[in-house]
Amino acid sequence: MRYGMIAGNGRFPVLALEAARKAGIEVVAIGIKEEASPEIEGLAARCHWISLGALGRLIDICHKERITQLMMCGQVKHAKIFSSIVPDWRLAKLLLNIETKNTEGLISAIARVLNDEGVKLVDSTLLLKDLLATEGTLTKRKLTSEESRDIEYGRRLASALAGLDVGQSVAIADRACVAVEAMEGTDAMLRRAASLADGKPLRLVKASRLRKHMLFDVPVAGPQTIDVMRETGTTALAIDAMRTLLIDRDEILARADAAGIAIASYLPEE
């Protein structure tokens, strides 16, 4: 089976390509020039580079490589849709005809165009199922009673916001929402929350979208997440079990344990 991969930023596409190589699975990488690491070139069966916005070029590559199944691995910053990057005519036409430009609206519309071209999006975590968070406390330290109360509130709030496709994360302090993630990403949201919390400890809650598939926009946590939590006085992280990728899991847990940060993973409510 041959797969195609749209590679965005971070370790996600690199680890997926490493897993594919170990399993003897052929993957053709299509790297986003503005996002993906050059490291993918040495791991993929073949590698093509496209600019963000080149939907027509993406389709042409899929046809040339006879790709009928395509996974999306790694983040592409949503805010760049509103930057100076110029979409090609196919993407421009799509943008003019979609009702909303949130993640769900954008990627779902692109998925429909690809499907019409004989290219189906598949589970983005297909090659990395062993990196999905398991249920329970993942760190040596468990949540305190105060952290648990904050996280219980934060999970209700994050779940509601995820259903609106606003953002994946919220920052909570003393059972109040200090900040909600939008286009800036989790790290920037946490830094903004720290500037507002007046020294109170923060808790970070990440929620998965209220959908059955995992084709795109899967929550990810990595070692950098822990570094920013430590920097911003964020003492606990709550994530959705079996729907959140832990990139470099051992390193995440080692850094969290060293910083005294607690990580708890919950099965999402249906």
mmCIF file of N, CA, C and O in Angstrom, residues 46-136:
data_model
loop_
_atom_site.group_PDB
_atom_site.id
_atom_site.type_symbol
_atom_site.label_atom_id
_atom_site.label_comp_id
_atom_site.label_asym_id
_atom_site.label_seq_id
_atom_site.Cartn_x
_atom_site.Cartn_y
_atom_site.Cartn_z
ATOM 1 N N ARG A 46 9.713 9.168 -1.538
ATOM 2 C CA ARG A 46 10.001 10.309 -2.406
ATOM 3 C C ARG A 46 9.435 11.542 -1.731
ATOM 4 O O ARG A 46 8.517 11.436 -0.907
ATOM 5 N N CYS A 47 9.957 12.694 -2.070
ATOM 6 C CA CYS A 47 9.511 13.921 -1.418
ATOM 7 C C CYS A 47 9.297 15.018 -2.455
ATOM 8 O O CYS A 47 10.147 15.246 -3.320
ATOM 9 N N HIS A 48 8.169 15.669 -2.368
ATOM 10 C CA HIS A 48 7.856 16.833 -3.190
ATOM 11 C C HIS A 48 7.621 18.014 -2.250
ATOM 12 O O HIS A 48 7.178 17.846 -1.123
ATOM 13 N N TRP A 49 7.915 19.200 -2.730
ATOM 14 C CA TRP A 49 7.696 20.404 -1.931
ATOM 15 C C TRP A 49 6.696 21.313 -2.638
ATOM 16 O O TRP A 49 6.787 21.528 -3.845
ATOM 17 N N ILE A 50 5.745 21.822 -1.866
ATOM 18 C CA ILE A 50 4.773 22.760 -2.418
ATOM 19 C C ILE A 50 4.640 23.945 -1.462
ATOM 20 O O ILE A 50 4.947 23.838 -0.271
ATOM 21 N N SER A 51 4.186 25.052 -1.987
ATOM 22 C CA SER A 51 3.905 26.208 -1.150
ATOM 23 C C SER A 51 2.515 26.077 -0.536
ATOM 24 O O SER A 51 1.621 25.457 -1.126
ATOM 25 N N LEU A 52 2.353 26.658 0.632
ATOM 26 C CA LEU A 52 1.032 26.702 1.243
ATOM 27 C C LEU A 52 0.096 27.466 0.311
ATOM 28 O O LEU A 52 0.399 28.565 -0.142
ATOM 29 N N GLY A 53 -1.005 26.850 -0.019
ATOM 30 C CA GLY A 53 -1.948 27.477 -0.956
ATOM 31 C C GLY A 53 -1.960 26.842 -2.324
ATOM 32 O O GLY A 53 -2.817 27.159 -3.151
ATOM 33 N N ALA A 54 -1.018 25.907 -2.584
ATOM 34 C CA ALA A 54 -0.904 25.295 -3.919
ATOM 35 C C ALA A 54 -1.750 24.028 -3.996
ATOM 36 O O ALA A 54 -1.229 22.916 -4.118
ATOM 37 N N LEU A 55 -3.064 24.178 -3.932
ATOM 38 C CA LEU A 55 -3.959 23.024 -3.961
ATOM 39 C C LEU A 55 -3.880 22.285 -5.287
ATOM 40 O O LEU A 55 -3.883 21.047 -5.332
ATOM 41 N N GLY A 56 -3.801 23.027 -6.394
ATOM 42 C CA GLY A 56 -3.702 22.394 -7.706
ATOM 43 C C GLY A 56 -2.446 21.553 -7.840
ATOM 44 O O GLY A 56 -2.483 20.442 -8.377
ATOM 45 N N ARG A 57 -1.324 22.064 -7.345
ATOM 46 C CA ARG A 57 -0.061 21.323 -7.383
ATOM 47 C C ARG A 57 -0.155 20.058 -6.539
ATOM 48 O O ARG A 57 0.354 19.003 -6.930
ATOM 49 N N LEU A 58 -0.808 20.136 -5.388
ATOM 50 C CA LEU A 58 -1.017 18.971 -4.531
ATOM 51 C C LEU A 58 -1.768 17.880 -5.292
ATOM 52 O O LEU A 58 -1.373 16.704 -5.277
ATOM 53 N N ILE A 59 -2.821 18.256 -5.970
ATOM 54 C CA ILE A 59 -3.619 17.287 -6.732
ATOM 55 C C ILE A 59 -2.787 16.678 -7.854
ATOM 56 O O ILE A 59 -2.829 15.468 -8.101
ATOM 57 N N ASP A 60 -2.007 17.504 -8.545
ATOM 58 C CA ASP A 60 -1.161 17.008 -9.639
ATOM 59 C C ASP A 60 -0.157 15.970 -9.125
ATOM 60 O O ASP A 60 0.081 14.944 -9.786
ATOM 61 N N ILE A 61 0.452 16.229 -7.972
ATOM 62 C CA ILE A 61 1.419 15.286 -7.400
ATOM 63 C C ILE A 61 0.736 13.971 -7.059
ATOM 64 O O ILE A 61 1.270 12.884 -7.328
ATOM 65 N N CYS A 62 -0.445 14.054 -6.467
ATOM 66 C CA CYS A 62 -1.180 12.828 -6.108
ATOM 67 C C CYS A 62 -1.473 11.991 -7.351
ATOM 68 O O CYS A 62 -1.320 10.760 -7.336
ATOM 69 N N HIS A 63 -1.869 12.646 -8.438
ATOM 70 C CA HIS A 63 -2.134 11.908 -9.678
ATOM 71 C C HIS A 63 -0.849 11.300 -10.244
ATOM 72 O O HIS A 63 -0.827 10.123 -10.651
ATOM 73 N N LYS A 64 0.223 12.085 -10.266
ATOM 74 C CA LYS A 64 1.494 11.612 -10.807
ATOM 75 C C LYS A 64 2.024 10.422 -10.017
ATOM 76 O O LYS A 64 2.554 9.455 -10.590
ATOM 77 N N GLU A 65 1.885 10.466 -8.691
ATOM 78 C CA GLU A 65 2.400 9.403 -7.820
ATOM 79 C C GLU A 65 1.390 8.274 -7.615
ATOM 80 O O GLU A 65 1.658 7.331 -6.886
ATOM 81 N N ARG A 66 0.224 8.409 -8.234
ATOM 82 C CA ARG A 66 -0.855 7.419 -8.084
ATOM 83 C C ARG A 66 -1.244 7.234 -6.616
ATOM 84 O O ARG A 66 -1.455 6.116 -6.131
ATOM 85 N N ILE A 67 -1.359 8.352 -5.928
ATOM 86 C CA ILE A 67 -1.761 8.359 -4.524
ATOM 87 C C ILE A 67 -3.279 8.463 -4.447
ATOM 88 O O ILE A 67 -3.878 9.397 -4.990
ATOM 89 N N THR A 68 -3.878 7.501 -3.788
ATOM 90 C CA THR A 68 -5.326 7.539 -3.574
ATOM 91 C C THR A 68 -5.679 7.689 -2.101
ATOM 92 O O THR A 68 -6.842 7.927 -1.773
ATOM 93 N N GLN A 69 -4.693 7.538 -1.224
ATOM 94 C CA GLN A 69 -4.917 7.706 0.211
ATOM 95 C C GLN A 69 -3.862 8.663 0.765
ATOM 96 O O GLN A 69 -2.664 8.440 0.595
ATOM 97 N N LEU A 70 -4.335 9.704 1.423
ATOM 98 C CA LEU A 70 -3.478 10.815 1.821
ATOM 99 C C LEU A 70 -3.718 11.146 3.290
ATOM 100 O O LEU A 70 -4.860 11.311 3.722
ATOM 101 N N MET A 71 -2.640 11.214 4.062
ATOM 102 C CA MET A 71 -2.756 11.596 5.470
ATOM 103 C C MET A 71 -2.156 12.982 5.684
ATOM 104 O O MET A 71 -1.234 13.391 4.960
ATOM 105 N N MET A 72 -2.685 13.696 6.660
ATOM 106 C CA MET A 72 -2.203 15.042 6.982
ATOM 107 C C MET A 72 -1.506 14.975 8.337
ATOM 108 O O MET A 72 -2.156 14.744 9.360
ATOM 109 N N CYS A 73 -0.184 15.161 8.339
ATOM 110 C CA CYS A 73 0.601 15.033 9.566
ATOM 111 C C CYS A 73 1.356 16.330 9.838
ATOM 112 O O CYS A 73 2.102 16.806 8.985
ATOM 113 N N GLY A 74 1.186 16.862 11.032
ATOM 114 C CA GLY A 74 1.875 18.098 11.383
ATOM 115 C C GLY A 74 0.981 19.299 11.199
ATOM 116 O O GLY A 74 0.091 19.318 10.362
ATOM 117 N N GLN A 75 1.261 20.302 11.983
ATOM 118 C CA GLN A 75 0.434 21.502 11.986
ATOM 119 C C GLN A 75 0.777 22.432 10.838
ATOM 120 O O GLN A 75 1.923 22.549 10.425
ATOM 121 N N VAL A 76 -0.233 23.081 10.305
ATOM 122 C CA VAL A 76 -0.068 24.240 9.429
ATOM 123 C C VAL A 76 -0.796 25.376 10.117
ATOM 124 O O VAL A 76 -2.001 25.293 10.360
ATOM 125 N N LYS A 77 -0.073 26.409 10.502
ATOM 126 C CA LYS A 77 -0.671 27.477 11.296
ATOM 127 C C LYS A 77 -1.838 28.117 10.556
ATOM 128 O O LYS A 77 -1.694 28.643 9.456
ATOM 129 N N HIS A 78 -2.997 28.051 11.192
ATOM 130 C CA HIS A 78 -4.220 28.577 10.590
ATOM 131 C C HIS A 78 -4.076 30.059 10.245
ATOM 132 O O HIS A 78 -4.594 30.532 9.233
ATOM 133 N N ALA A 79 -3.350 30.800 11.077
ATOM 134 C CA ALA A 79 -3.223 32.234 10.856
ATOM 135 C C ALA A 79 -2.576 32.559 9.517
ATOM 136 O O ALA A 79 -2.780 33.640 8.961
ATOM 137 N N LYS A 80 -1.807 31.613 8.956
ATOM 138 C CA LYS A 80 -1.137 31.888 7.692
ATOM 139 C C LYS A 80 -2.120 31.986 6.526
ATOM 140 O O LYS A 80 -1.782 32.524 5.473
ATOM 141 N N ILE A 81 -3.336 31.459 6.706
ATOM 142 C CA ILE A 81 -4.358 31.638 5.677
ATOM 143 C C ILE A 81 -4.640 33.118 5.478
ATOM 144 O O ILE A 81 -5.015 33.561 4.403
ATOM 145 N N PHE A 82 -4.438 33.901 6.535
ATOM 146 C CA PHE A 82 -4.725 35.330 6.500
ATOM 147 C C PHE A 82 -3.454 36.159 6.321
ATOM 148 O O PHE A 82 -3.475 37.360 6.495
ATOM 149 N N SER A 83 -2.352 35.510 5.980
ATOM 150 C CA SER A 83 -1.090 36.227 5.789
ATOM 151 C C SER A 83 -0.894 36.562 4.316
ATOM 152 O O SER A 83 -1.826 36.593 3.537
ATOM 153 N N SER A 84 0.351 36.753 3.935
ATOM 154 C CA SER A 84 0.658 37.180 2.568
ATOM 155 C C SER A 84 0.719 36.027 1.574
ATOM 156 O O SER A 84 0.960 36.244 0.392
ATOM 157 N N ILE A 85 0.539 34.789 2.042
ATOM 158 C CA ILE A 85 0.594 33.644 1.135
ATOM 159 C C ILE A 85 -0.566 33.704 0.157
ATOM 160 O O ILE A 85 -1.718 33.878 0.549
ATOM 161 N N VAL A 86 -0.254 33.554 -1.118
ATOM 162 C CA VAL A 86 -1.264 33.692 -2.169
ATOM 163 C C VAL A 86 -1.776 32.318 -2.588
ATOM 164 O O VAL A 86 -0.993 31.459 -3.002
ATOM 165 N N PRO A 87 -3.082 32.071 -2.496
ATOM 166 C CA PRO A 87 -3.628 30.787 -2.922
ATOM 167 C C PRO A 87 -3.657 30.678 -4.442
ATOM 168 O O PRO A 87 -3.794 31.686 -5.145
ATOM 169 N N ASP A 88 -3.507 29.446 -4.959
ATOM 170 C CA ASP A 88 -3.673 29.262 -6.399
ATOM 171 C C ASP A 88 -5.160 29.343 -6.741
ATOM 172 O O ASP A 88 -6.017 29.514 -5.871
ATOM 173 N N TRP A 89 -5.488 29.209 -8.035
ATOM 174 C CA TRP A 89 -6.869 29.439 -8.444
ATOM 175 C C TRP A 89 -7.827 28.424 -7.842
ATOM 176 O O TRP A 89 -8.970 28.758 -7.523
ATOM 177 N N ARG A 90 -7.331 27.188 -7.623
ATOM 178 C CA ARG A 90 -8.219 26.170 -7.069
ATOM 179 C C ARG A 90 -8.553 26.464 -5.608
ATOM 180 O O ARG A 90 -9.703 26.347 -5.180
ATOM 181 N N LEU A 91 -7.535 26.866 -4.849
ATOM 182 C CA LEU A 91 -7.791 27.191 -3.455
ATOM 183 C C LEU A 91 -8.574 28.494 -3.330
ATOM 184 O O LEU A 91 -9.460 28.621 -2.478
ATOM 185 N N ALA A 92 -8.253 29.467 -4.193
ATOM 186 C CA ALA A 92 -8.979 30.740 -4.161
ATOM 187 C C ALA A 92 -10.466 30.521 -4.421
ATOM 188 O O ALA A 92 -11.329 31.097 -3.742
ATOM 189 N N LYS A 93 -10.779 29.674 -5.376
ATOM 190 C CA LYS A 93 -12.180 29.361 -5.683
ATOM 191 C C LYS A 93 -12.846 28.689 -4.491
ATOM 192 O O LYS A 93 -13.996 29.000 -4.147
ATOM 193 N N LEU A 94 -12.125 27.779 -3.864
ATOM 194 C CA LEU A 94 -12.674 27.085 -2.696
ATOM 195 C C LEU A 94 -12.953 28.075 -1.570
ATOM 196 O O LEU A 94 -14.014 28.032 -0.939
ATOM 197 N N LEU A 95 -12.004 28.984 -1.306
ATOM 198 C CA LEU A 95 -12.164 29.943 -0.218
ATOM 199 C C LEU A 95 -13.347 30.870 -0.442
ATOM 200 O O LEU A 95 -14.015 31.297 0.510
ATOM 201 N N LEU A 96 -13.620 31.178 -1.691
ATOM 202 C CA LEU A 96 -14.750 32.049 -2.015
ATOM 203 C C LEU A 96 -16.093 31.372 -1.783
ATOM 204 O O LEU A 96 -17.107 32.045 -1.582
ATOM 205 N N ASN A 97 -16.088 30.043 -1.792
ATOM 206 C CA ASN A 97 -17.354 29.319 -1.763
ATOM 207 C C ASN A 97 -17.643 28.592 -0.456
ATOM 208 O O ASN A 97 -18.683 27.934 -0.331
ATOM 209 N N ILE A 98 -16.736 28.697 0.535
ATOM 210 C CA ILE A 98 -17.034 28.052 1.812
ATOM 211 C C ILE A 98 -17.657 29.073 2.762
ATOM 212 O O ILE A 98 -17.382 30.268 2.690
ATOM 213 N N GLU A 99 -18.498 28.555 3.641
ATOM 214 C CA GLU A 99 -19.263 29.426 4.537
ATOM 215 C C GLU A 99 -18.401 29.984 5.651
ATOM 216 O O GLU A 99 -18.522 31.157 6.025
ATOM 217 N N THR A 100 -17.531 29.148 6.226
ATOM 218 C CA THR A 100 -16.667 29.588 7.312
ATOM 219 C C THR A 100 -15.229 29.175 7.034
ATOM 220 O O THR A 100 -14.984 28.134 6.429
ATOM 221 N N LYS A 101 -14.279 29.966 7.512
ATOM 222 C CA LYS A 101 -12.859 29.688 7.288
ATOM 223 C C LYS A 101 -12.185 29.163 8.553
ATOM 224 O O LYS A 101 -10.979 29.333 8.734
ATOM 225 N N ASN A 102 -12.951 28.500 9.411
ATOM 226 C CA ASN A 102 -12.323 27.821 10.540
ATOM 227 C C ASN A 102 -11.698 26.516 10.048
ATOM 228 O O ASN A 102 -11.809 26.159 8.871
ATOM 229 N N THR A 103 -11.027 25.801 10.953
ATOM 230 C CA THR A 103 -10.311 24.593 10.545
ATOM 231 C C THR A 103 -11.243 23.571 9.915
ATOM 232 O O THR A 103 -10.954 22.992 8.864
ATOM 233 N N GLU A 104 -12.375 23.333 10.570
ATOM 234 C CA GLU A 104 -13.334 22.341 10.062
ATOM 235 C C GLU A 104 -13.811 22.711 8.672
ATOM 236 O O GLU A 104 -13.859 21.875 7.765
ATOM 237 N N GLY A 105 -14.159 23.982 8.483
ATOM 238 C CA GLY A 105 -14.654 24.417 7.186
ATOM 239 C C GLY A 105 -13.614 24.312 6.089
ATOM 240 O O GLY A 105 -13.895 23.819 4.985
ATOM 241 N N LEU A 106 -12.390 24.741 6.388
ATOM 242 C CA LEU A 106 -11.324 24.728 5.394
ATOM 243 C C LEU A 106 -10.925 23.317 4.981
ATOM 244 O O LEU A 106 -10.912 22.979 3.797
ATOM 245 N N ILE A 107 -10.597 22.492 5.977
ATOM 246 C CA ILE A 107 -10.087 21.165 5.656
ATOM 247 C C ILE A 107 -11.188 20.275 5.096
ATOM 248 O O ILE A 107 -10.935 19.473 4.183
ATOM 249 N N SER A 108 -12.394 20.417 5.590
ATOM 250 C CA SER A 108 -13.493 19.623 5.046
ATOM 251 C C SER A 108 -13.732 19.964 3.583
ATOM 252 O O SER A 108 -14.000 19.074 2.760
ATOM 253 N N ALA A 109 -13.623 21.233 3.236
ATOM 254 C CA ALA A 109 -13.799 21.637 1.843
ATOM 255 C C ALA A 109 -12.670 21.090 0.967
ATOM 256 O O ALA A 109 -12.911 20.613 -0.150
ATOM 257 N N ILE A 110 -11.445 21.155 1.470
ATOM 258 C CA ILE A 110 -10.311 20.597 0.723
ATOM 259 C C ILE A 110 -10.476 19.092 0.559
ATOM 260 O O ILE A 110 -10.209 18.533 -0.508
ATOM 261 N N ALA A 111 -10.955 18.426 1.617
ATOM 262 C CA ALA A 111 -11.174 16.976 1.547
ATOM 263 C C ALA A 111 -12.186 16.623 0.465
ATOM 264 O O ALA A 111 -12.029 15.622 -0.240
ATOM 265 N N ARG A 112 -13.213 17.434 0.305
ATOM 266 C CA ARG A 112 -14.221 17.179 -0.737
ATOM 267 C C ARG A 112 -13.624 17.332 -2.123
ATOM 268 O O ARG A 112 -13.901 16.533 -3.029
ATOM 269 N N VAL A 113 -12.778 18.350 -2.302
ATOM 270 C CA VAL A 113 -12.121 18.546 -3.602
ATOM 271 C C VAL A 113 -11.210 17.358 -3.905
ATOM 272 O O VAL A 113 -11.213 16.823 -5.022
ATOM 273 N N LEU A 114 -10.426 16.933 -2.916
ATOM 274 C CA LEU A 114 -9.536 15.789 -3.116
ATOM 275 C C LEU A 114 -10.328 14.524 -3.428
ATOM 276 O O LEU A 114 -9.955 13.747 -4.313
ATOM 277 N N ASN A 115 -11.409 14.323 -2.713
ATOM 278 C CA ASN A 115 -12.233 13.139 -2.944
ATOM 279 C C ASN A 115 -12.775 13.111 -4.371
ATOM 280 O O ASN A 115 -12.821 12.048 -5.017
ATOM 281 N N ASP A 116 -13.154 14.270 -4.880
ATOM 282 C CA ASP A 116 -13.629 14.365 -6.261
ATOM 283 C C ASP A 116 -12.531 13.998 -7.254
ATOM 284 O O ASP A 116 -12.818 13.592 -8.391
ATOM 285 N N GLU A 117 -11.276 14.148 -6.820
ATOM 286 C CA GLU A 117 -10.126 13.819 -7.667
ATOM 287 C C GLU A 117 -9.626 12.397 -7.418
ATOM 288 O O GLU A 117 -8.571 12.007 -7.919
ATOM 289 N N GLY A 118 -10.358 11.633 -6.630
ATOM 290 C CA GLY A 118 -9.979 10.245 -6.368
ATOM 291 C C GLY A 118 -8.960 10.074 -5.264
ATOM 292 O O GLY A 118 -8.326 9.013 -5.166
ATOM 293 N N VAL A 119 -8.802 11.090 -4.411
ATOM 294 C CA VAL A 119 -7.835 11.049 -3.307
ATOM 295 C C VAL A 119 -8.599 11.174 -1.994
ATOM 296 O O VAL A 119 -9.275 12.179 -1.754
ATOM 297 N N LYS A 120 -8.477 10.168 -1.147
ATOM 298 C CA LYS A 120 -9.228 10.125 0.104
ATOM 299 C C LYS A 120 -8.312 10.414 1.280
ATOM 300 O O LYS A 120 -7.232 9.841 1.399
ATOM 301 N N LEU A 121 -8.743 11.328 2.167
ATOM 302 C CA LEU A 121 -7.996 11.551 3.397
ATOM 303 C C LEU A 121 -8.181 10.360 4.330
ATOM 304 O O LEU A 121 -9.296 9.840 4.478
ATOM 305 N N VAL A 122 -7.084 9.927 4.963
ATOM 306 C CA VAL A 122 -7.141 8.816 5.913
ATOM 307 C C VAL A 122 -6.652 9.297 7.273
ATOM 308 O O VAL A 122 -6.080 10.379 7.412
ATOM 309 N N ASP A 123 -6.873 8.483 8.283
ATOM 310 C CA ASP A 123 -6.519 8.771 9.670
ATOM 311 C C ASP A 123 -5.085 9.298 9.781
ATOM 312 O O ASP A 123 -4.127 8.610 9.420
ATOM 313 N N SER A 124 -4.936 10.509 10.298
ATOM 314 C CA SER A 124 -3.602 11.108 10.392
ATOM 315 C C SER A 124 -2.709 10.400 11.403
ATOM 316 O O SER A 124 -1.477 10.521 11.347
ATOM 317 N N THR A 125 -3.303 9.646 12.323
ATOM 318 C CA THR A 125 -2.521 8.923 13.335
ATOM 319 C C THR A 125 -2.292 7.466 12.947
ATOM 320 O O THR A 125 -1.830 6.678 13.775
ATOM 321 N N LEU A 126 -2.583 7.122 11.695
ATOM 322 C CA LEU A 126 -2.517 5.735 11.228
ATOM 323 C C LEU A 126 -1.204 5.047 11.575
ATOM 324 O O LEU A 126 -1.178 3.880 11.972
ATOM 325 N N LEU A 127 -0.096 5.755 11.452
ATOM 326 C CA LEU A 127 1.225 5.169 11.665
ATOM 327 C C LEU A 127 1.744 5.340 13.090
ATOM 328 O O LEU A 127 2.821 4.831 13.412
ATOM 329 N N LEU A 128 0.988 6.057 13.917
ATOM 330 C CA LEU A 128 1.498 6.409 15.250
ATOM 331 C C LEU A 128 0.502 6.082 16.355
ATOM 332 O O LEU A 128 0.403 6.803 17.353
ATOM 333 N N LYS A 129 -0.217 4.992 16.208
ATOM 334 C CA LYS A 129 -1.215 4.630 17.215
ATOM 335 C C LYS A 129 -0.581 4.419 18.592
ATOM 336 O O LYS A 129 -1.218 4.652 19.623
ATOM 337 N N ASP A 130 0.690 3.989 18.615
ATOM 338 C CA ASP A 130 1.349 3.739 19.899
ATOM 339 C C ASP A 130 1.691 5.032 20.641
ATOM 340 O O ASP A 130 2.074 4.985 21.818
ATOM 341 N N LEU A 131 1.547 6.184 19.967
ATOM 342 C CA LEU A 131 1.827 7.466 20.613
ATOM 343 C C LEU A 131 0.566 8.140 21.155
ATOM 344 O O LEU A 131 0.652 9.214 21.763
ATOM 345 N N LEU A 132 -0.592 7.536 20.931
ATOM 346 C CA LEU A 132 -1.819 8.110 21.475
ATOM 347 C C LEU A 132 -1.844 7.924 22.994
ATOM 348 O O LEU A 132 -1.502 6.860 23.513
ATOM 349 N N ALA A 133 -2.238 8.968 23.701
ATOM 350 C CA ALA A 133 -2.242 8.940 25.162
ATOM 351 C C ALA A 133 -3.203 7.888 25.692
ATOM 352 O O ALA A 133 -4.333 7.764 25.216
ATOM 353 N N THR A 134 -2.761 7.128 26.664
ATOM 354 C CA THR A 134 -3.625 6.168 27.338
ATOM 355 C C THR A 134 -4.332 6.859 28.505
ATOM 356 O O THR A 134 -3.910 7.923 28.973
ATOM 357 N N GLU A 135 -5.400 6.243 28.985
ATOM 358 C CA GLU A 135 -6.182 6.839 30.062
ATOM 359 C C GLU A 135 -5.436 6.751 31.394
ATOM 360 O O GLU A 135 -4.727 5.782 31.665
ATOM 361 N N GLY A 136 -5.602 7.784 32.219
ATOM 362 C CA GLY A 136 -5.058 7.751 33.569
ATOM 363 C C GLY A 136 -4.030 8.843 33.823
ATOM 364 O O GLY A 136 -3.781 9.715 32.986
#
